[in-house]
Coordinates of C-alpha atoms in Angstrom, one line a residue:
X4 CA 0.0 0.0 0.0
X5 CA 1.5 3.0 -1.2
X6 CA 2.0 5.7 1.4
X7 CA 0.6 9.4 0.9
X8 CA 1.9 12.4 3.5
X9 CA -0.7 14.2 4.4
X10 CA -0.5 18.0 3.5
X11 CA -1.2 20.6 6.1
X12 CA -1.6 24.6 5.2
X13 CA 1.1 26.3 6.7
X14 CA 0.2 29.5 8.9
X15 CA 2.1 32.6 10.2
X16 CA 1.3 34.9 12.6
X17 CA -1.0 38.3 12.1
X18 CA 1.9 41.2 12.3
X19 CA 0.1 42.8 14.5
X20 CA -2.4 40.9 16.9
X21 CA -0.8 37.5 16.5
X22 CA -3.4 35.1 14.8
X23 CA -2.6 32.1 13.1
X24 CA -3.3 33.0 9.7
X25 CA -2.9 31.6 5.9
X26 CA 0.1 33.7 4.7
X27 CA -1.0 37.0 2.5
X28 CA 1.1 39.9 1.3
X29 CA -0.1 42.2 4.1
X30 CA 0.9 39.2 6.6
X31 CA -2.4 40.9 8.6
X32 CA -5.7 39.3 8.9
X33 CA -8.8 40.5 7.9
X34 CA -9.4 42.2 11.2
X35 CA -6.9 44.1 11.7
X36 CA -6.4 45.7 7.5
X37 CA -10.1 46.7 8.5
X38 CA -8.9 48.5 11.7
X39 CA -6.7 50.4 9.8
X40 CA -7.8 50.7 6.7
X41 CA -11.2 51.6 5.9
X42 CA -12.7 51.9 2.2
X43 CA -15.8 53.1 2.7
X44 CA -13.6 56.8 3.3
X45 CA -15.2 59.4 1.5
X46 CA -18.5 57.8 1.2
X47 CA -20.9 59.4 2.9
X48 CA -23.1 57.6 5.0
X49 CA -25.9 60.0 4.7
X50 CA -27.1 61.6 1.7
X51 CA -30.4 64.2 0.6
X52 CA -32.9 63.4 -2.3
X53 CA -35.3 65.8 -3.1
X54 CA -38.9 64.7 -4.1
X55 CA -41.9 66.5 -5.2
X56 CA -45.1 65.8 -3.5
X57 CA -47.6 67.0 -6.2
X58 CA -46.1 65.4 -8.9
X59 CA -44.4 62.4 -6.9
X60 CA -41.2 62.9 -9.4
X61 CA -37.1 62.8 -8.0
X62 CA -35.0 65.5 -8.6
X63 CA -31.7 64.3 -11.1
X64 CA -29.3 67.0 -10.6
X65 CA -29.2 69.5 -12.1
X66 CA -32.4 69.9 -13.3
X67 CA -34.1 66.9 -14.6
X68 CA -37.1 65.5 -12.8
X69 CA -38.0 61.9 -13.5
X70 CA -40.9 59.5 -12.2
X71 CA -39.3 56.1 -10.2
X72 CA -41.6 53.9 -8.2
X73 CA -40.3 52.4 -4.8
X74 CA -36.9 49.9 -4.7
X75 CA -37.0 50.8 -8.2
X76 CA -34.1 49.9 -10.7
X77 CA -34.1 53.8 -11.3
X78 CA -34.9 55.0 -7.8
X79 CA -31.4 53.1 -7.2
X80 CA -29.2 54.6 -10.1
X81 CA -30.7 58.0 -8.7
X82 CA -29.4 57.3 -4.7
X83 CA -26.0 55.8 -6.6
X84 CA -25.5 59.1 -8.5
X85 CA -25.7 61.1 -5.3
X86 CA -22.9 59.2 -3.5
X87 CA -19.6 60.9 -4.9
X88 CA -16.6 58.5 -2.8
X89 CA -18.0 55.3 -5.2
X90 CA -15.4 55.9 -8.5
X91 CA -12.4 55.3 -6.2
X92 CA -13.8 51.7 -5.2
X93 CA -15.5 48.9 -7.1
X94 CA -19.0 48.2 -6.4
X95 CA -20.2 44.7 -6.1
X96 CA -24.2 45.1 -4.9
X97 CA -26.2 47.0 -4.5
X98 CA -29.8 47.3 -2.7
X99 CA -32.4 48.0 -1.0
X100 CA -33.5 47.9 2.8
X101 CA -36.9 47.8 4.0
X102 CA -38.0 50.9 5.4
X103 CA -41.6 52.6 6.0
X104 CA -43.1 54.3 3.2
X105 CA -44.2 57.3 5.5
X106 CA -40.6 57.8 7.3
X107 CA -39.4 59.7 4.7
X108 CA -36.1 57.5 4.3
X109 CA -34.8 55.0 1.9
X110 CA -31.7 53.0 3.1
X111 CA -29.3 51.3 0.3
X112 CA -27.0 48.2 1.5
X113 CA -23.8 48.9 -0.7
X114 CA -20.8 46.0 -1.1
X115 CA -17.8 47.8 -2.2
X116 CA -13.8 46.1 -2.9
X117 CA -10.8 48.2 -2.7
X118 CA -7.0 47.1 -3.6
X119 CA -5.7 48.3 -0.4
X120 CA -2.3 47.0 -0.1
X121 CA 0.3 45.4 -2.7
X122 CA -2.1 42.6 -4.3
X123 CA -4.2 42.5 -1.1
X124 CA -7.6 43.8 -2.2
X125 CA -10.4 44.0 0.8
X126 CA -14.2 43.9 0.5
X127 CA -16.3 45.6 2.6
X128 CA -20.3 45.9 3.1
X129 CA -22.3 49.4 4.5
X130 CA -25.3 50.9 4.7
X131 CA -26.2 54.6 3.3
X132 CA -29.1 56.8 4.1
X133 CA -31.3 58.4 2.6
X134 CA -33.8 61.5 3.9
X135 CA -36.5 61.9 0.8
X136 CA -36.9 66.1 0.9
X137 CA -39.7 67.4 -0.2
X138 CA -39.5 70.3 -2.6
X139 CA -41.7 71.6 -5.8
X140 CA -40.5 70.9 -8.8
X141 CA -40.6 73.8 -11.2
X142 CA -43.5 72.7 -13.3
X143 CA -45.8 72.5 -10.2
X144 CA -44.6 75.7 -9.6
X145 CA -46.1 77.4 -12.0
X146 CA -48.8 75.7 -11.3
X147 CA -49.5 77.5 -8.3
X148 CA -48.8 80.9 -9.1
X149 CA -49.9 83.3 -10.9
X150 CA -47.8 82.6 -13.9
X151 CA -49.1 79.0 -14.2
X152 CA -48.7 79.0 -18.0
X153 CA -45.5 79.9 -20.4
X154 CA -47.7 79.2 -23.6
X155 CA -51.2 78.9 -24.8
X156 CA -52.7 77.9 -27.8
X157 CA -56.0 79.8 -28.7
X158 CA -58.2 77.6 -30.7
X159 CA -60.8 79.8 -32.8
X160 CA -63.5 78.8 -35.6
X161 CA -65.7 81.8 -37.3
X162 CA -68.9 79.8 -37.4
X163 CA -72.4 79.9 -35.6
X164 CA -71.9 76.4 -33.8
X165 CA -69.4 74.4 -32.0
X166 CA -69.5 70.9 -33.7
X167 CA -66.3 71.2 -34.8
X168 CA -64.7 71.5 -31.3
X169 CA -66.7 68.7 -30.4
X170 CA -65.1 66.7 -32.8
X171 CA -61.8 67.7 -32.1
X172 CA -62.4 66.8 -28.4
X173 CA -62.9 63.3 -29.2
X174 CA -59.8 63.4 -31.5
X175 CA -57.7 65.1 -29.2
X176 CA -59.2 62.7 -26.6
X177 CA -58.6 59.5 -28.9
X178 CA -54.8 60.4 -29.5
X179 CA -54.3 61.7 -25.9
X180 CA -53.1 65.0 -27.2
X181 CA -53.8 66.7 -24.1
X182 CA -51.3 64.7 -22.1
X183 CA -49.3 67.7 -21.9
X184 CA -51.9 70.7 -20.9
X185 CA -52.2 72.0 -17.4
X186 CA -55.1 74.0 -18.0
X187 CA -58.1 73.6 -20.8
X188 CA -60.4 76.6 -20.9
X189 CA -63.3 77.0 -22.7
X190 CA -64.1 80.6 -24.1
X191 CA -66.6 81.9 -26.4
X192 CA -66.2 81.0 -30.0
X193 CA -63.4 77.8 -29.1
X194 CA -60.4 76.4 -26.6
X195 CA -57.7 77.5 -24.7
X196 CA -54.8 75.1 -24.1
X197 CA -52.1 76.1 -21.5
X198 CA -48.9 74.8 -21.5
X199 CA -46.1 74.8 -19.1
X200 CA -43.9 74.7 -21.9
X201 CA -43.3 75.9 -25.2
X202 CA -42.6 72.9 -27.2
X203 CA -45.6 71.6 -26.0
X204 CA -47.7 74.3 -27.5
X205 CA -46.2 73.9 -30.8
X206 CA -46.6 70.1 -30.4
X207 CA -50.5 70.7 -30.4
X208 CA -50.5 73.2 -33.2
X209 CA -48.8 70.6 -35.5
X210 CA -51.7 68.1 -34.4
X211 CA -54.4 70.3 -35.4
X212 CA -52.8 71.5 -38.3
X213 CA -53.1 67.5 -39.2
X214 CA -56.9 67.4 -38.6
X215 CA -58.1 70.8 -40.4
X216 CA -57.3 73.6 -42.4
X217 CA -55.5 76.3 -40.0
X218 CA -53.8 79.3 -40.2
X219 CA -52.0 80.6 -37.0
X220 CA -50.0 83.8 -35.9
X221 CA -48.0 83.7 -32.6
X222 CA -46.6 86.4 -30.3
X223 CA -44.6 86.6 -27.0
X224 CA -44.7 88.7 -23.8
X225 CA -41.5 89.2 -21.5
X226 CA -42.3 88.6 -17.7
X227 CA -38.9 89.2 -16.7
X228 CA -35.5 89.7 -17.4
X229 CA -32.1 89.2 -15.7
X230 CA -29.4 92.0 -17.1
X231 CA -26.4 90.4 -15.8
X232 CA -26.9 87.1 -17.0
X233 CA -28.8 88.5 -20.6
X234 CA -31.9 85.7 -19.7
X235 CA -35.5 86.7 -20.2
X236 CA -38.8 85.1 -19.1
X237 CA -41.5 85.2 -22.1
X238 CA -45.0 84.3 -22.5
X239 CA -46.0 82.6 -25.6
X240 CA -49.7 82.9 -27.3
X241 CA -50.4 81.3 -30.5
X242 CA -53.2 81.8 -32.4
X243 CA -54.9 78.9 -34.4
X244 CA -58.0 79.6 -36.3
X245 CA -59.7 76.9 -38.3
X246 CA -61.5 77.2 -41.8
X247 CA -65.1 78.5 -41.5
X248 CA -66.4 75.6 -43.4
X249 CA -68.0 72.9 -42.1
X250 CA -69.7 69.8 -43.3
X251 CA -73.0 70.4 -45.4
X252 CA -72.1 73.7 -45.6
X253 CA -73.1 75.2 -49.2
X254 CA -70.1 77.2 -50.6
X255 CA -69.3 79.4 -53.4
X256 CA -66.5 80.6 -54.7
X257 CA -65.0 83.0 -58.5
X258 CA -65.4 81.5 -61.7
X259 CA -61.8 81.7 -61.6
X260 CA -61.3 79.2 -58.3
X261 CA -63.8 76.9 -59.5
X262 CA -61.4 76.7 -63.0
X263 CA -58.3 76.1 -60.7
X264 CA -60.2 73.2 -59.0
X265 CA -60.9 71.4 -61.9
X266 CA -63.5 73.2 -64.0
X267 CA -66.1 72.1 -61.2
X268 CA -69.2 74.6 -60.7
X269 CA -69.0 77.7 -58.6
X270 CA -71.7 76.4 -56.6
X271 CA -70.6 73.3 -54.5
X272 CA -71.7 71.4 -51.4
X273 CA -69.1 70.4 -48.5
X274 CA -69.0 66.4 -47.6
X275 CA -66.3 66.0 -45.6
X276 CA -63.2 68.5 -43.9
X277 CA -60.1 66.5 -43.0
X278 CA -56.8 67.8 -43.6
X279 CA -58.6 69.7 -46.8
X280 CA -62.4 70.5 -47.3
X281 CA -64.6 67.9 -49.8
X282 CA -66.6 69.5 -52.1
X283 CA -68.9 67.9 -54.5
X284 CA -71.0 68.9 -57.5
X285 CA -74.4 68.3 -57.1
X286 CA -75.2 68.2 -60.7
X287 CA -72.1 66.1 -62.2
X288 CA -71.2 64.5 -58.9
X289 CA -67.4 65.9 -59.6
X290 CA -65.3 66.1 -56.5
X291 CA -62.3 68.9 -55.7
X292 CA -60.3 69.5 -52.8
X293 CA -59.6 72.5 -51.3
X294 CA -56.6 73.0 -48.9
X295 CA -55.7 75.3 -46.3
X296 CA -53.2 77.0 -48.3
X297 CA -55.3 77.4 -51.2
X298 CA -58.2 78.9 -49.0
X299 CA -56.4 80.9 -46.9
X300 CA -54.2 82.2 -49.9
X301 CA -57.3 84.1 -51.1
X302 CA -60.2 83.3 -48.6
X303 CA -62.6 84.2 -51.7
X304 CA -64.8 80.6 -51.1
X305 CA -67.7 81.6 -48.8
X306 CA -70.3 79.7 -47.3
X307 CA -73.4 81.1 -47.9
X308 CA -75.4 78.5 -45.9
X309 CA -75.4 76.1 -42.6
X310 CA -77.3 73.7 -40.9
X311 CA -79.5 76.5 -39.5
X312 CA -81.0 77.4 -43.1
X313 CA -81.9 73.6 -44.1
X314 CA -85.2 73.1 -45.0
X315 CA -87.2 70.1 -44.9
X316 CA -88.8 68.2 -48.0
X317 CA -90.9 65.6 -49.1
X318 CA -89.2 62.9 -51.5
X319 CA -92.2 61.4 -54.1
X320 CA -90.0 60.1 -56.7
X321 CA -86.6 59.3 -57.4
X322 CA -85.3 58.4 -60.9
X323 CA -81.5 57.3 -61.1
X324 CA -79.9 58.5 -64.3
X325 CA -76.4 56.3 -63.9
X326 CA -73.4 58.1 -63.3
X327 CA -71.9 56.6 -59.7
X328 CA -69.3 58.2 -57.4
X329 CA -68.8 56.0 -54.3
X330 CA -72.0 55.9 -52.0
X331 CA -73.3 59.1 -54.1
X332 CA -75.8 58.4 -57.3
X333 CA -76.7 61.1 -59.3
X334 CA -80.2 60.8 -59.4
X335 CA -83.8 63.2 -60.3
X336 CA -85.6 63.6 -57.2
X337 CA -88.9 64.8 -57.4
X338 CA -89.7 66.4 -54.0
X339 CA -92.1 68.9 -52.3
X340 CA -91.9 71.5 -49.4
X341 CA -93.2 69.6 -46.2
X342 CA -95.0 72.4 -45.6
X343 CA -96.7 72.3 -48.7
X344 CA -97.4 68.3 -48.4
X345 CA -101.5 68.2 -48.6
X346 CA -102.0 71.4 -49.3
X347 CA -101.1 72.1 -53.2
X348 CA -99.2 70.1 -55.5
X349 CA -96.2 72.5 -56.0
X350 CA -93.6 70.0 -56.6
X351 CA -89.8 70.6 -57.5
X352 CA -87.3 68.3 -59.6
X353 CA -84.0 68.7 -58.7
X354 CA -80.9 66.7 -59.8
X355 CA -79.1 65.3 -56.9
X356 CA -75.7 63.4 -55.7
X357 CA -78.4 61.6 -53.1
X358 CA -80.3 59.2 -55.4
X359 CA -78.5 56.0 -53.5
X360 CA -79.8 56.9 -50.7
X361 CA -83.3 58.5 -50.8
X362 CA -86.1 56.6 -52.0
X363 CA -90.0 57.3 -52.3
X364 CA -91.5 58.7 -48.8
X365 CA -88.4 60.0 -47.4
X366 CA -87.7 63.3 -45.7
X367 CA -84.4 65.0 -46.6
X368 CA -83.1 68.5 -45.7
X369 CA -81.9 70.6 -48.2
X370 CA -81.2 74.1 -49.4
X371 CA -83.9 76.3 -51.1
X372 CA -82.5 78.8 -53.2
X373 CA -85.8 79.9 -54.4
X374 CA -86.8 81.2 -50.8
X375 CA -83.2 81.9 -49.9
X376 CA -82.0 85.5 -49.3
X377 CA -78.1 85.3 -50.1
X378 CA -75.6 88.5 -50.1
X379 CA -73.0 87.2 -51.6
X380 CA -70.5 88.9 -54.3
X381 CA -69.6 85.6 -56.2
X382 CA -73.1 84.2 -55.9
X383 CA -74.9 87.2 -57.5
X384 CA -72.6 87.0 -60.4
X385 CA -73.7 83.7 -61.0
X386 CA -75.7 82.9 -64.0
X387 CA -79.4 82.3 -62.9
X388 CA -80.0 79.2 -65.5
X389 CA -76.9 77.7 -63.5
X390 CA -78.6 77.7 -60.2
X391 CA -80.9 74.9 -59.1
X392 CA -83.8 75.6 -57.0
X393 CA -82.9 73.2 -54.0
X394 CA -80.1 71.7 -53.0
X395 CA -80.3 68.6 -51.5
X396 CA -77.9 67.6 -48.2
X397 CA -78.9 64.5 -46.0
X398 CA -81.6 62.3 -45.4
X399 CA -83.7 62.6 -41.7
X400 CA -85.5 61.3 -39.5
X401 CA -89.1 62.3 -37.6
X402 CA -88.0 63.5 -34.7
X403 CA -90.3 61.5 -32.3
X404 CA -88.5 58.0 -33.7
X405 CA -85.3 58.9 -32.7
X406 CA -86.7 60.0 -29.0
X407 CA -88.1 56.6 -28.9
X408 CA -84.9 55.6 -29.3
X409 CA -82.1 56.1 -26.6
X410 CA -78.9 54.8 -27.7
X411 CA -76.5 52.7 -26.0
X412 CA -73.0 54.9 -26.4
X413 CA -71.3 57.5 -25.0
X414 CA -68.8 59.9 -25.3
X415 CA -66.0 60.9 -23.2
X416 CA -65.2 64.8 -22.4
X417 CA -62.2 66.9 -21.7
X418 CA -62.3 68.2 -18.5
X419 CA -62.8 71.9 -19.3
X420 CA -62.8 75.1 -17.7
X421 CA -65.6 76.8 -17.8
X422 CA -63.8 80.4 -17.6
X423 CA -64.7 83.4 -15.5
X424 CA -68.7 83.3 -16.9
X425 CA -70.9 80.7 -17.0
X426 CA -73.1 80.4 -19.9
X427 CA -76.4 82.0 -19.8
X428 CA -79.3 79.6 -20.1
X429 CA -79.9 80.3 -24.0
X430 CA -76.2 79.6 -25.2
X431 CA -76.5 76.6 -23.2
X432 CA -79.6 75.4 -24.9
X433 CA -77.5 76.0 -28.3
X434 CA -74.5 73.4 -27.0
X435 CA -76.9 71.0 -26.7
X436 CA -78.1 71.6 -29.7
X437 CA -75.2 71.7 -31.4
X438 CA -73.8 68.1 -29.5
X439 CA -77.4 66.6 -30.5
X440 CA -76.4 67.4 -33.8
X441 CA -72.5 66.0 -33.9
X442 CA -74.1 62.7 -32.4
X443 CA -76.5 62.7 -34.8
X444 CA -73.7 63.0 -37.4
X445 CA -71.7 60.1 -35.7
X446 CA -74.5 57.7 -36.3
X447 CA -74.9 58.5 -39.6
X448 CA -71.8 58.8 -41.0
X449 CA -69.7 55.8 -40.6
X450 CA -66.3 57.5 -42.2
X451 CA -66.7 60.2 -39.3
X452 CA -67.2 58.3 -36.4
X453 CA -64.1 55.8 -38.0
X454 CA -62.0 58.7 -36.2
X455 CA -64.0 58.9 -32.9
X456 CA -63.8 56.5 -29.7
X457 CA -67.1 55.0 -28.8
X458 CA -67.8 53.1 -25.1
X459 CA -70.8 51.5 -24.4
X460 CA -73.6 52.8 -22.0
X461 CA -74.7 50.0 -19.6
X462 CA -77.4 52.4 -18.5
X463 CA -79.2 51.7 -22.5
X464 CA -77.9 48.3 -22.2
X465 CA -79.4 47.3 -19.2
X466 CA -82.4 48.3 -19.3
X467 CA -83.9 47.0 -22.8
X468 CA -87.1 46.7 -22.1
X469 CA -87.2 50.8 -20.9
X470 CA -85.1 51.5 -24.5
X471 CA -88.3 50.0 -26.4
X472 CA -90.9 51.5 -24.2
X473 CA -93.5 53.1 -26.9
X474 CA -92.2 50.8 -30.0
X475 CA -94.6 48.7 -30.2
X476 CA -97.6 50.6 -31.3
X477 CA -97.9 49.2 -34.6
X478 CA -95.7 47.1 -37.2
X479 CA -95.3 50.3 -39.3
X480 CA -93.7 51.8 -36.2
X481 CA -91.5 48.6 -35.8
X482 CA -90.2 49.1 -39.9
X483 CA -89.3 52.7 -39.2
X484 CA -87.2 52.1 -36.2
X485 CA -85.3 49.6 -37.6
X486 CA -84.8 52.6 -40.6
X487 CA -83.0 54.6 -37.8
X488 CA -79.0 54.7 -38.2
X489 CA -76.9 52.8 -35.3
X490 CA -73.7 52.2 -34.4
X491 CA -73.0 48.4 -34.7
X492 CA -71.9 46.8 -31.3
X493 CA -68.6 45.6 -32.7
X494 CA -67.4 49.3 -33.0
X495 CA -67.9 50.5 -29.1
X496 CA -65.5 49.8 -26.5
X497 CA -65.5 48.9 -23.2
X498 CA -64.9 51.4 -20.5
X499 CA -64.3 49.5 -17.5
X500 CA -62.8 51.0 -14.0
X501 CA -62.2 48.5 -11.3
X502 CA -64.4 48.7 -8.3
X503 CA -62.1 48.4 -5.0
X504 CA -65.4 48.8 -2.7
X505 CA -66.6 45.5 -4.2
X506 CA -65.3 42.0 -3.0
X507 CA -65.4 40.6 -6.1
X508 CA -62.9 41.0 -8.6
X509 CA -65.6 40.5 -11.0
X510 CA -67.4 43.8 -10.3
X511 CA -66.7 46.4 -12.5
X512 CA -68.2 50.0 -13.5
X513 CA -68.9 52.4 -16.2
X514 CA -66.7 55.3 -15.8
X515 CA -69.4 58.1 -16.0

């Protein structure tokens, strides 16, 4: 049996307290390099971060403010960055130790390695901590002085009604434009947007600018200045006004214009405003597009008539004649003044882009020229033979059928600032007018309500049996409801907003 020595680990003696210990090049042990060397020198053990209560965001030096939850991967780089000592060691770990949310501390175990003599390199562990500060941040700030604002964006539209700022509310809501505002105001003829800064404001000018035809001016007021270091403190106001044309609006515009649009006829009717306003020949069902830069080059196309000056008729014929643009069919309509229904037989053919759509018994709103007082420079030098006697718009609907009807969708708001005045009792009887009129629009038009988030109303949901109250009076009754326009189920969206005073998980609400 072969023989093997057994191997034992020679020791020496610690220099200075005597141990037995391994041999190393400081011939000290652990101990005693700690008792007279220590790493951690120049790492302070207590530090300051500043945090702002209103906004719950940490101050990064010098100025940046930034969000970071709790034992945060970013909370941690921030209370790293304050301790100055840690580029003369090596950092091994890093993290956190519990401490109560409402003490107002944070405490960081670090473990740190330093070379501290010849090849002898000693690691260490320490705690550091933190006092959270509170201080405002300069957004919130402004916030609550005086001087909340440093730009605003003042929305304005030359027109009679406000269902254009109703659709850009549910635009502006869809795309979460207003992410950025502090302050939304709502003044007589559009919006105020404030902005804490100026970027901002500009980023909102550029998003309406991509919805409508605008036009804008800008200027800038100094709050203060500071001579010996040449700053200044300005106040920036831009002004965006939109094109005063809106949908189903009846324009006219120079012989000249109508050339540069494609020979199409002076007189035209507005479909749709995106980007550019839609116009469409009523007799020839030819379309031109009109863009901001073109109308505001000359602002010589007027509209000479809104919704307010439709007039109802009475559809007793329609003959389609062939020619077909999209979901428009050019079409002779026989129709008669509903006023006039049962009393004479006046009746009036028009040629119109709605033959698709109307058929025998149908009410539609249109323009009657005949009837119609129009001042107007370009319209007067139209040629009479060259102007029909009504201009049909849209299709409609009795208006006890649609009250019959409650409809299971809503729409979300901006939360608005009324202003300094409330609105007196008749204005207020126009905006709900006016949003009666945009919803109205939504269910009808399926292109503009392609642009527009819809939730569901449980209220109309639940309670079918309410919803139908009245409907069943007759089978007639029964046809015409189903006549009504909807929005189909698939297309709403479910608002839902968890219910922490309810046990079950299950329970959930409509955000009203």
């Amino acid at each position: 049996m072969e023989y093997t020595p057994e191997t034992r680990e020679q020791l020496i003696l610690c220099c200075e307290c005597g141990t037995a210990i391994p041999p190393n090049p400081a011939n000290m042990c652990v101990n005693c390099v700690r008792s007279i060397v220590d790493i951690t020198e120049g790492i302070p053990k207590h530090a300051t971060i500043h945090w702002c209560k209103n906004c719950e965001r940490y101050l990064q030096p010098p100025a940046t403010w930034m969000t970071c939850d709790l034992e945060s991967r970013e909370l941690l780089a921030l209370c790293l960055k304050k301790l100055k000592g840690l580029t003369k060691v090596r950092l091994i770990d890093a993290g956190f130790i519990w401490t109560e949310p409402h003490s107002r501390r944070i405490k960081v175990k670090l473990t740190i390695q330093k070379e501290v003599f010849a090849a002898t390199i000693l690691q260490q562990a320490f705690e550091v901590e933190f006092v959270v500060s509170s201080m405002m941040c300069p957004d919130c700030t402004r916030v609550m002085a005086q001087n909340m604002w440093k730009a605003m964006v003042q929305v304005r539209q030359k027109v009679d009604h406000q269902r254009t700022f109703f659709y850009l509310e549910q635009l502006i809501l869809k795309h979460n434009a207003h992410s950025d505002t502090i302050n939304i105001k709502e003044v007589k003829g559009g919006l105020d947007f404030h902005f804490a800064q100026r970027a901002h404001a500009i980023k909102m000018m550029e998003f309406l600018g991509s919805l409508v035809p605008t036009r804008s001016k800008s200027s800038e007021q100094l709050i203060s200045s500071d001579t010996h270091s040449g700053t200044s403190n300005y106040k920036f106001t831009y002004s965006v006004e939109i094109i005063p044309i809106c949908k189903d609006d009846l324009v006219v515009m120079p012989k000249k214009m109508a050339n540069a649009l494609g020979q199409i006829a002076p007189l035209a009717l507005c479909t749709r405003v995106g980007n550019s306003v839609h116009i469409i020949d009523v007799k020839t069902l030819q379309t031109a597009e009109v863009s901001g830069l073109t109308y505001w080059r000359q602002e010589n196309i007027r509209s000479i008539g809104g919704r307010r000056d439709l007039k109802q008729f009475y559809v007793m014929d329609v003959d389609p004649i062939g020619p077909r643009s999209g979901r428009f069919v050019l079409a002779d309509i026989t129709i008669q003044r509903m006023a006039d229904v049962g009393r004479n037989d006046d009746v009036i053919i028009v040629r119109s882009h709605l033959g698709g759509i109307l058929k025998i018994g149908d009410a539609v709103l249109g323009y009657d020229l005949l009837t119609a007082n129009i001042n107007e420079e370009s319209y007067d030098k139209l040629n009479p033979d060259d102007i029909p006697s009504v201009i049909l718009v849209k299709k409609t609907y009795p208006e006890g059928r649609r009250k019959r009807k409650p409809r299971n969708w809503r729409l979300k708001s901006l939360n608005k600032d009324d202003g300094e005045l409330a609105p007196k009792k008749q204005d207020q009887e126009k905006l709900e007018v006016d949003f009666e009129a945009f919803l109205r629009d939504l269910e009808e038009d399926p292109e503009l309500r392609s642009g527009v988030n819809l939730y569901k109303d449980t209220s109309a949901v639940a309670n079918p049996a309410g919803a139908m109250e009245g409907d069943m009076d007759s089978d007639n009754d029964d046809d015409e409801e189903n006549e009504l326009p909807e929005v189909p189920l698939e297309e709403l969206l479910d608002d839902l907003k968890l219910d922490d005073a309810s046990e079950d998980e299950d329970d959930i609400r409509m955000d009203m």
